[in-house]
Amino acid sequence: MFITFEGPEGSGKTSQIAPLADFLREKGYSVVTTREPGGTKIGDQVREILMRLENTSMHPRTETLLFLAARAQLVEQCIRPELERGNLVLCDRYADSTLAYQGYGHGNNLQTLRQLLDFATGNLWPDLTLLLDVDPEQGLRRRRAGGDWNRLDAYTLAFHKRVWNGYHEMAQQDPQRWVIIDASQSFDAVQDQIREIILKRLHSRTA
Ligand code: TYD
């Protein structure tokens, strides 16, 4: 099963994934975690270009294609082979980030992006997507306080609000795949909720 974690900046998804993976491994599942952009040697080099604060002149189409390039490599080198081995793959961001940021955020055509995403991923879409939902202003504040500020965080608040709206629109359009989690709750409450949703999904698959 392929599970992705999405959300605006500072939603805390990255810190939720490690304890979740440990918990699922204790339950006997074979779990692989990865992240975007990056997750492979080639992808990490692309990530460097994307995140560098000095790359302010990067055009949104360039940005889009670099995210897709990193993802194509990650899918073929890691995600697809792991799924074929029957492993559970947890991915920190995936194709929906491109729709949210480069689509809703930058205003690139969503239909075109979906076609490009099908191409880049070889039509691999997640079985389950958890949206860790946090108000964009609160998320950016958390991110700034954490000291880990990158080129995309530096986009305007209006941009991040469009990203947030985009996530909600996508979640509403496909409620079978998306589950929204209120990420303004305590860390433990969010972790418990994520565990419960994933175990339920795993059990219903084997039932
Ligand atoms: P990262 O430091 O990994 O942030 P986060 O913890 O929020 O995931 O930075 C990833 C940034 O790249 C984040 O701002 C979201 C953005 N992004 C896109 O714009 N498009 C994409 O397709 C992906 C995967 C990420």
PDB file of N, CA and C in Angstrom, residues 84-152:
ATOM      1  N   GLU A  84       6.189  -3.377  -5.205  1.00  0.00           N
ATOM      2  CA  GLU A  84       6.163  -4.701  -5.849  1.00  0.00           C
ATOM      3  C   GLU A  84       6.648  -5.791  -4.891  1.00  0.00           C
ATOM      4  N   ARG A  85       7.518  -5.414  -3.934  1.00  0.00           N
ATOM      5  CA  ARG A  85       7.956  -6.386  -2.916  1.00  0.00           C
ATOM      6  C   ARG A  85       6.893  -6.563  -1.833  1.00  0.00           C
ATOM      7  N   GLY A  86       5.819  -5.837  -1.936  1.00  0.00           N
ATOM      8  CA  GLY A  86       4.739  -5.965  -0.956  1.00  0.00           C
ATOM      9  C   GLY A  86       4.920  -5.072   0.258  1.00  0.00           C
ATOM     10  N   ASN A  87       5.859  -4.136   0.182  1.00  0.00           N
ATOM     11  CA  ASN A  87       6.095  -3.269   1.333  1.00  0.00           C
ATOM     12  C   ASN A  87       5.121  -2.090   1.383  1.00  0.00           C
ATOM     13  N   LEU A  88       5.032  -1.550   2.579  1.00  0.00           N
ATOM     14  CA  LEU A  88       4.189  -0.380   2.805  1.00  0.00           C
ATOM     15  C   LEU A  88       5.082   0.841   2.603  1.00  0.00           C
ATOM     16  N   VAL A  89       4.713   1.729   1.700  1.00  0.00           N
ATOM     17  CA  VAL A  89       5.558   2.904   1.439  1.00  0.00           C
ATOM     18  C   VAL A  89       4.883   4.156   1.989  1.00  0.00           C
ATOM     19  N   LEU A  90       5.606   4.873   2.866  1.00  0.00           N
ATOM     20  CA  LEU A  90       5.114   6.141   3.420  1.00  0.00           C
ATOM     21  C   LEU A  90       5.937   7.257   2.795  1.00  0.00           C
ATOM     22  N   CYS A  91       5.299   8.149   2.085  1.00  0.00           N
ATOM     23  CA  CYS A  91       6.045   9.196   1.398  1.00  0.00           C
ATOM     24  C   CYS A  91       5.640  10.588   1.893  1.00  0.00           C
ATOM     25  N   ASP A  92       6.658  11.357   2.302  1.00  0.00           N
ATOM     26  CA  ASP A  92       6.469  12.719   2.785  1.00  0.00           C
ATOM     27  C   ASP A  92       6.379  13.633   1.554  1.00  0.00           C
ATOM     28  N   ARG A  93       5.175  13.965   1.162  1.00  0.00           N
ATOM     29  CA  ARG A  93       4.832  14.714  -0.061  1.00  0.00           C
ATOM     30  C   ARG A  93       4.954  13.838  -1.295  1.00  0.00           C
ATOM     31  N   TYR A  94       4.080  14.147  -2.283  1.00  0.00           N
ATOM     32  CA  TYR A  94       4.130  13.420  -3.563  1.00  0.00           C
ATOM     33  C   TYR A  94       3.421  14.292  -4.604  1.00  0.00           C
ATOM     34  N   ALA A  95       2.822  13.655  -5.603  1.00  0.00           N
ATOM     35  CA  ALA A  95       2.267  14.385  -6.741  1.00  0.00           C
ATOM     36  C   ALA A  95       1.277  15.495  -6.340  1.00  0.00           C
ATOM     37  N   ASP A  96       0.518  15.272  -5.269  1.00  0.00           N
ATOM     38  CA  ASP A  96      -0.461  16.296  -4.872  1.00  0.00           C
ATOM     39  C   ASP A  96       0.217  17.601  -4.440  1.00  0.00           C
ATOM     40  N   SER A  97       1.475  17.514  -3.987  1.00  0.00           N
ATOM     41  CA  SER A  97       2.199  18.754  -3.663  1.00  0.00           C
ATOM     42  C   SER A  97       2.385  19.583  -4.922  1.00  0.00           C
ATOM     43  N   THR A  98       2.638  18.914  -6.042  1.00  0.00           N
ATOM     44  CA  THR A  98       2.815  19.657  -7.300  1.00  0.00           C
ATOM     45  C   THR A  98       1.505  20.322  -7.707  1.00  0.00           C
ATOM     46  N   LEU A  99       0.389  19.605  -7.536  1.00  0.00           N
ATOM     47  CA  LEU A  99      -0.904  20.218  -7.873  1.00  0.00           C
ATOM     48  C   LEU A  99      -1.178  21.396  -6.934  1.00  0.00           C
ATOM     49  N   ALA A 100      -0.873  21.219  -5.643  1.00  0.00           N
ATOM     50  CA  ALA A 100      -1.153  22.280  -4.668  1.00  0.00           C
ATOM     51  C   ALA A 100      -0.251  23.504  -4.884  1.00  0.00           C
ATOM     52  N   TYR A 101       1.059  23.282  -5.002  1.00  0.00           N
ATOM     53  CA  TYR A 101       2.011  24.403  -5.052  1.00  0.00           C
ATOM     54  C   TYR A 101       2.158  24.974  -6.460  1.00  0.00           C
ATOM     55  N   GLN A 102       2.485  24.075  -7.429  1.00  0.00           N
ATOM     56  CA  GLN A 102       2.723  24.595  -8.785  1.00  0.00           C
ATOM     57  C   GLN A 102       1.398  24.831  -9.514  1.00  0.00           C
ATOM     58  N   GLY A 103       0.330  24.120  -9.123  1.00  0.00           N
ATOM     59  CA  GLY A 103      -0.973  24.310  -9.742  1.00  0.00           C
ATOM     60  C   GLY A 103      -1.749  25.435  -9.065  1.00  0.00           C
ATOM     61  N   TYR A 104      -2.326  25.136  -7.908  1.00  0.00           N
ATOM     62  CA  TYR A 104      -3.137  26.147  -7.214  1.00  0.00           C
ATOM     63  C   TYR A 104      -2.277  27.356  -6.792  1.00  0.00           C
ATOM     64  N   GLY A 105      -1.060  27.097  -6.343  1.00  0.00           N
ATOM     65  CA  GLY A 105      -0.200  28.180  -5.868  1.00  0.00           C
ATOM     66  C   GLY A 105       0.258  29.107  -6.979  1.00  0.00           C
ATOM     67  N   HIS A 106       0.899  28.527  -8.015  1.00  0.00           N
ATOM     68  CA  HIS A 106       1.464  29.351  -9.093  1.00  0.00           C
ATOM     69  C   HIS A 106       0.476  29.591 -10.232  1.00  0.00           C
ATOM     70  N   GLY A 107      -0.600  28.840 -10.263  1.00  0.00           N
ATOM     71  CA  GLY A 107      -1.593  29.051 -11.325  1.00  0.00           C
ATOM     72  C   GLY A 107      -1.287  28.306 -12.618  1.00  0.00           C
ATOM     73  N   ASN A 108      -0.405  27.308 -12.599  1.00  0.00           N
ATOM     74  CA  ASN A 108      -0.235  26.473 -13.796  1.00  0.00           C
ATOM     75  C   ASN A 108      -1.502  25.648 -14.007  1.00  0.00           C
ATOM     76  N   ASN A 109      -1.788  25.362 -15.266  1.00  0.00           N
ATOM     77  CA  ASN A 109      -3.028  24.647 -15.600  1.00  0.00           C
ATOM     78  C   ASN A 109      -3.067  23.250 -14.950  1.00  0.00           C
ATOM     79  N   LEU A 110      -4.157  22.995 -14.211  1.00  0.00           N
ATOM     80  CA  LEU A 110      -4.224  21.756 -13.427  1.00  0.00           C
ATOM     81  C   LEU A 110      -4.305  20.517 -14.315  1.00  0.00           C
ATOM     82  N   GLN A 111      -5.046  20.664 -15.428  1.00  0.00           N
ATOM     83  CA  GLN A 111      -5.194  19.531 -16.345  1.00  0.00           C
ATOM     84  C   GLN A 111      -3.841  19.141 -16.948  1.00  0.00           C
ATOM     85  N   THR A 112      -3.100  20.157 -17.365  1.00  0.00           N
ATOM     86  CA  THR A 112      -1.761  19.912 -17.927  1.00  0.00           C
ATOM     87  C   THR A 112      -0.867  19.254 -16.875  1.00  0.00           C
ATOM     88  N   LEU A 113      -0.945  19.779 -15.655  1.00  0.00           N
ATOM     89  CA  LEU A 113      -0.107  19.219 -14.588  1.00  0.00           C
ATOM     90  C   LEU A 113      -0.449  17.759 -14.335  1.00  0.00           C
ATOM     91  N   ARG A 114      -1.749  17.421 -14.364  1.00  0.00           N
ATOM     92  CA  ARG A 114      -2.140  16.020 -14.115  1.00  0.00           C
ATOM     93  C   ARG A 114      -1.552  15.105 -15.177  1.00  0.00           C
ATOM     94  N   GLN A 115      -1.541  15.604 -16.437  1.00  0.00           N
ATOM     95  CA  GLN A 115      -0.951  14.786 -17.516  1.00  0.00           C
ATOM     96  C   GLN A 115       0.554  14.624 -17.301  1.00  0.00           C
ATOM     97  N   LEU A 116       1.202  15.721 -16.912  1.00  0.00           N
ATOM     98  CA  LEU A 116       2.644  15.643 -16.662  1.00  0.00           C
ATOM     99  C   LEU A 116       2.942  14.709 -15.485  1.00  0.00           C
ATOM    100  N   LEU A 117       2.055  14.737 -14.502  1.00  0.00           N
ATOM    101  CA  LEU A 117       2.254  13.872 -13.335  1.00  0.00           C
ATOM    102  C   LEU A 117       2.077  12.401 -13.700  1.00  0.00           C
ATOM    103  N   ASP A 118       1.097  12.123 -14.557  1.00  0.00           N
ATOM    104  CA  ASP A 118       0.925  10.738 -15.019  1.00  0.00           C
ATOM    105  C   ASP A 118       2.190  10.262 -15.720  1.00  0.00           C
ATOM    106  N   PHE A 119       2.748  11.165 -16.548  1.00  0.00           N
ATOM    107  CA  PHE A 119       3.975  10.822 -17.273  1.00  0.00           C
ATOM    108  C   PHE A 119       5.130  10.581 -16.297  1.00  0.00           C
ATOM    109  N   ALA A 120       5.317  11.537 -15.368  1.00  0.00           N
ATOM    110  CA  ALA A 120       6.471  11.459 -14.453  1.00  0.00           C
ATOM    111  C   ALA A 120       6.397  10.245 -13.540  1.00  0.00           C
ATOM    112  N   THR A 121       5.200   9.871 -13.133  1.00  0.00           N
ATOM    113  CA  THR A 121       5.068   8.781 -12.151  1.00  0.00           C
ATOM    114  C   THR A 121       4.749   7.443 -12.826  1.00  0.00           C
ATOM    115  N   GLY A 122       4.608   7.443 -14.144  1.00  0.00           N
ATOM    116  CA  GLY A 122       4.167   6.212 -14.814  1.00  0.00           C
ATOM    117  C   GLY A 122       2.797   5.805 -14.272  1.00  0.00           C
ATOM    118  N   ASN A 123       1.957   6.813 -14.029  1.00  0.00           N
ATOM    119  CA  ASN A 123       0.576   6.633 -13.529  1.00  0.00           C
ATOM    120  C   ASN A 123       0.491   6.038 -12.124  1.00  0.00           C
ATOM    121  N   LEU A 124       1.490   6.247 -11.322  1.00  0.00           N
ATOM    122  CA  LEU A 124       1.412   5.724  -9.949  1.00  0.00           C
ATOM    123  C   LEU A 124       0.842   6.789  -9.007  1.00  0.00           C
ATOM    124  N   TRP A 125      -0.346   6.520  -8.479  1.00  0.00           N
ATOM    125  CA  TRP A 125      -1.001   7.433  -7.529  1.00  0.00           C
ATOM    126  C   TRP A 125      -1.186   6.702  -6.200  1.00  0.00           C
ATOM    127  N   PRO A 126      -1.219   7.453  -5.095  1.00  0.00           N
ATOM    128  CA  PRO A 126      -1.302   6.793  -3.774  1.00  0.00           C
ATOM    129  C   PRO A 126      -2.642   6.097  -3.531  1.00  0.00           C
ATOM    130  N   ASP A 127      -2.627   5.129  -2.612  1.00  0.00           N
ATOM    131  CA  ASP A 127      -3.869   4.474  -2.188  1.00  0.00           C
ATOM    132  C   ASP A 127      -4.567   5.322  -1.133  1.00  0.00           C
ATOM    133  N   LEU A 128      -3.759   6.022  -0.347  1.00  0.00           N
ATOM    134  CA  LEU A 128      -4.300   6.836   0.747  1.00  0.00           C
ATOM    135  C   LEU A 128      -3.440   8.088   0.906  1.00  0.00           C
ATOM    136  N   THR A 129      -4.096   9.233   1.071  1.00  0.00           N
ATOM    137  CA  THR A 129      -3.362  10.483   1.277  1.00  0.00           C
ATOM    138  C   THR A 129      -3.890  11.173   2.527  1.00  0.00           C
ATOM    139  N   LEU A 130      -2.988  11.453   3.464  1.00  0.00           N
ATOM    140  CA  LEU A 130      -3.387  12.139   4.696  1.00  0.00           C
ATOM    141  C   LEU A 130      -3.004  13.604   4.584  1.00  0.00           C
ATOM    142  N   LEU A 131      -3.999  14.461   4.725  1.00  0.00           N
ATOM    143  CA  LEU A 131      -3.744  15.901   4.672  1.00  0.00           C
ATOM    144  C   LEU A 131      -3.624  16.418   6.096  1.00  0.00           C
ATOM    145  N   LEU A 132      -2.414  16.800   6.486  1.00  0.00           N
ATOM    146  CA  LEU A 132      -2.214  17.378   7.817  1.00  0.00           C
ATOM    147  C   LEU A 132      -2.506  18.865   7.706  1.00  0.00           C
ATOM    148  N   ASP A 133      -3.649  19.202   8.239  1.00  0.00           N
ATOM    149  CA  ASP A 133      -4.217  20.506   7.966  1.00  0.00           C
ATOM    150  C   ASP A 133      -3.859  21.518   9.037  1.00  0.00           C
ATOM    151  N   VAL A 134      -3.226  22.608   8.584  1.00  0.00           N
ATOM    152  CA  VAL A 134      -2.915  23.679   9.524  1.00  0.00           C
ATOM    153  C   VAL A 134      -3.133  25.002   8.786  1.00  0.00           C
ATOM    154  N   ASP A 135      -3.602  25.986   9.497  1.00  0.00           N
ATOM    155  CA  ASP A 135      -3.812  27.302   8.921  1.00  0.00           C
ATOM    156  C   ASP A 135      -2.473  27.806   8.364  1.00  0.00           C
ATOM    157  N   PRO A 136      -2.448  28.333   7.121  1.00  0.00           N
ATOM    158  CA  PRO A 136      -1.163  28.700   6.515  1.00  0.00           C
ATOM    159  C   PRO A 136      -0.350  29.708   7.330  1.00  0.00           C
ATOM    160  N   GLU A 137      -1.032  30.652   7.982  1.00  0.00           N
ATOM    161  CA  GLU A 137      -0.284  31.640   8.782  1.00  0.00           C
ATOM    162  C   GLU A 137       0.413  30.979   9.968  1.00  0.00           C
ATOM    163  N   GLN A 138      -0.361  30.100  10.631  1.00  0.00           N
ATOM    164  CA  GLN A 138       0.188  29.388  11.793  1.00  0.00           C
ATOM    165  C   GLN A 138       1.338  28.477  11.355  1.00  0.00           C
ATOM    166  N   GLY A 139       1.160  27.809  10.212  1.00  0.00           N
ATOM    167  CA  GLY A 139       2.186  26.899   9.692  1.00  0.00           C
ATOM    168  C   GLY A 139       3.484  27.628   9.383  1.00  0.00           C
ATOM    169  N   LEU A 140       3.354  28.793   8.730  1.00  0.00           N
ATOM    170  CA  LEU A 140       4.566  29.553   8.378  1.00  0.00           C
ATOM    171  C   LEU A 140       5.283  30.059   9.623  1.00  0.00           C
ATOM    172  N   ARG A 141       4.477  30.417  10.653  1.00  0.00           N
ATOM    173  CA  ARG A 141       5.077  30.868  11.923  1.00  0.00           C
ATOM    174  C   ARG A 141       5.890  29.733  12.557  1.00  0.00           C
ATOM    175  N   ARG A 142       5.284  28.526  12.545  1.00  0.00           N
ATOM    176  CA  ARG A 142       5.972  27.353  13.108  1.00  0.00           C
ATOM    177  C   ARG A 142       7.267  27.100  12.349  1.00  0.00           C
ATOM    178  N   ARG A 143       7.192  27.200  11.000  1.00  0.00           N
ATOM    179  CA  ARG A 143       8.334  26.923  10.161  1.00  0.00           C
ATOM    180  C   ARG A 143       9.471  27.913  10.428  1.00  0.00           C
ATOM    181  N   ARG A 144       9.101  29.195  10.555  1.00  0.00           N
ATOM    182  CA  ARG A 144      10.094  30.241  10.795  1.00  0.00           C
ATOM    183  C   ARG A 144      10.762  30.025  12.162  1.00  0.00           C
ATOM    184  N   ALA A 145       9.940  29.646  13.154  1.00  0.00           N
ATOM    185  CA  ALA A 145      10.466  29.419  14.503  1.00  0.00           C
ATOM    186  C   ALA A 145      11.428  28.232  14.493  1.00  0.00           C
ATOM    187  N   GLY A 146      11.168  27.248  13.621  1.00  0.00           N
ATOM    188  CA  GLY A 146      12.039  26.072  13.530  1.00  0.00           C
ATOM    189  C   GLY A 146      13.368  26.395  12.861  1.00  0.00           C
ATOM    190  N   GLY A 147      13.471  27.561  12.217  1.00  0.00           N
ATOM    191  CA  GLY A 147      14.740  27.997  11.626  1.00  0.00           C
ATOM    192  C   GLY A 147      15.088  27.358  10.292  1.00  0.00           C
ATOM    193  N   ASP A 148      14.171  26.554   9.751  1.00  0.00           N
ATOM    194  CA  ASP A 148      14.463  25.806   8.532  1.00  0.00           C
ATOM    195  C   ASP A 148      13.688  26.458   7.387  1.00  0.00           C
ATOM    196  N   TRP A 149      14.231  27.540   6.839  1.00  0.00           N
ATOM    197  CA  TRP A 149      13.487  28.402   5.917  1.00  0.00           C
ATOM    198  C   TRP A 149      14.043  28.218   4.510  1.00  0.00           C
ATOM    199  N   ASN A 150      13.218  27.818   3.541  1.00  0.00           N
ATOM    200  CA  ASN A 150      13.753  27.605   2.190  1.00  0.00           C
ATOM    201  C   ASN A 150      13.072  28.521   1.170  1.00  0.00           C
ATOM    202  N   ARG A 151      13.482  28.411  -0.099  1.00  0.00           N
ATOM    203  CA  ARG A 151      13.016  29.316  -1.150  1.00  0.00           C
ATOM    204  C   ARG A 151      11.486  29.273  -1.297  1.00  0.00           C
ATOM    205  N   LEU A 152      10.892  28.073  -1.102  1.00  0.00           N
ATOM    206  CA  LEU A 152       9.443  27.979  -1.287  1.00  0.00           C
ATOM    207  C   LEU A 152       8.676  28.551  -0.098  1.00  0.00           C
TER     208      LEU A 152
END
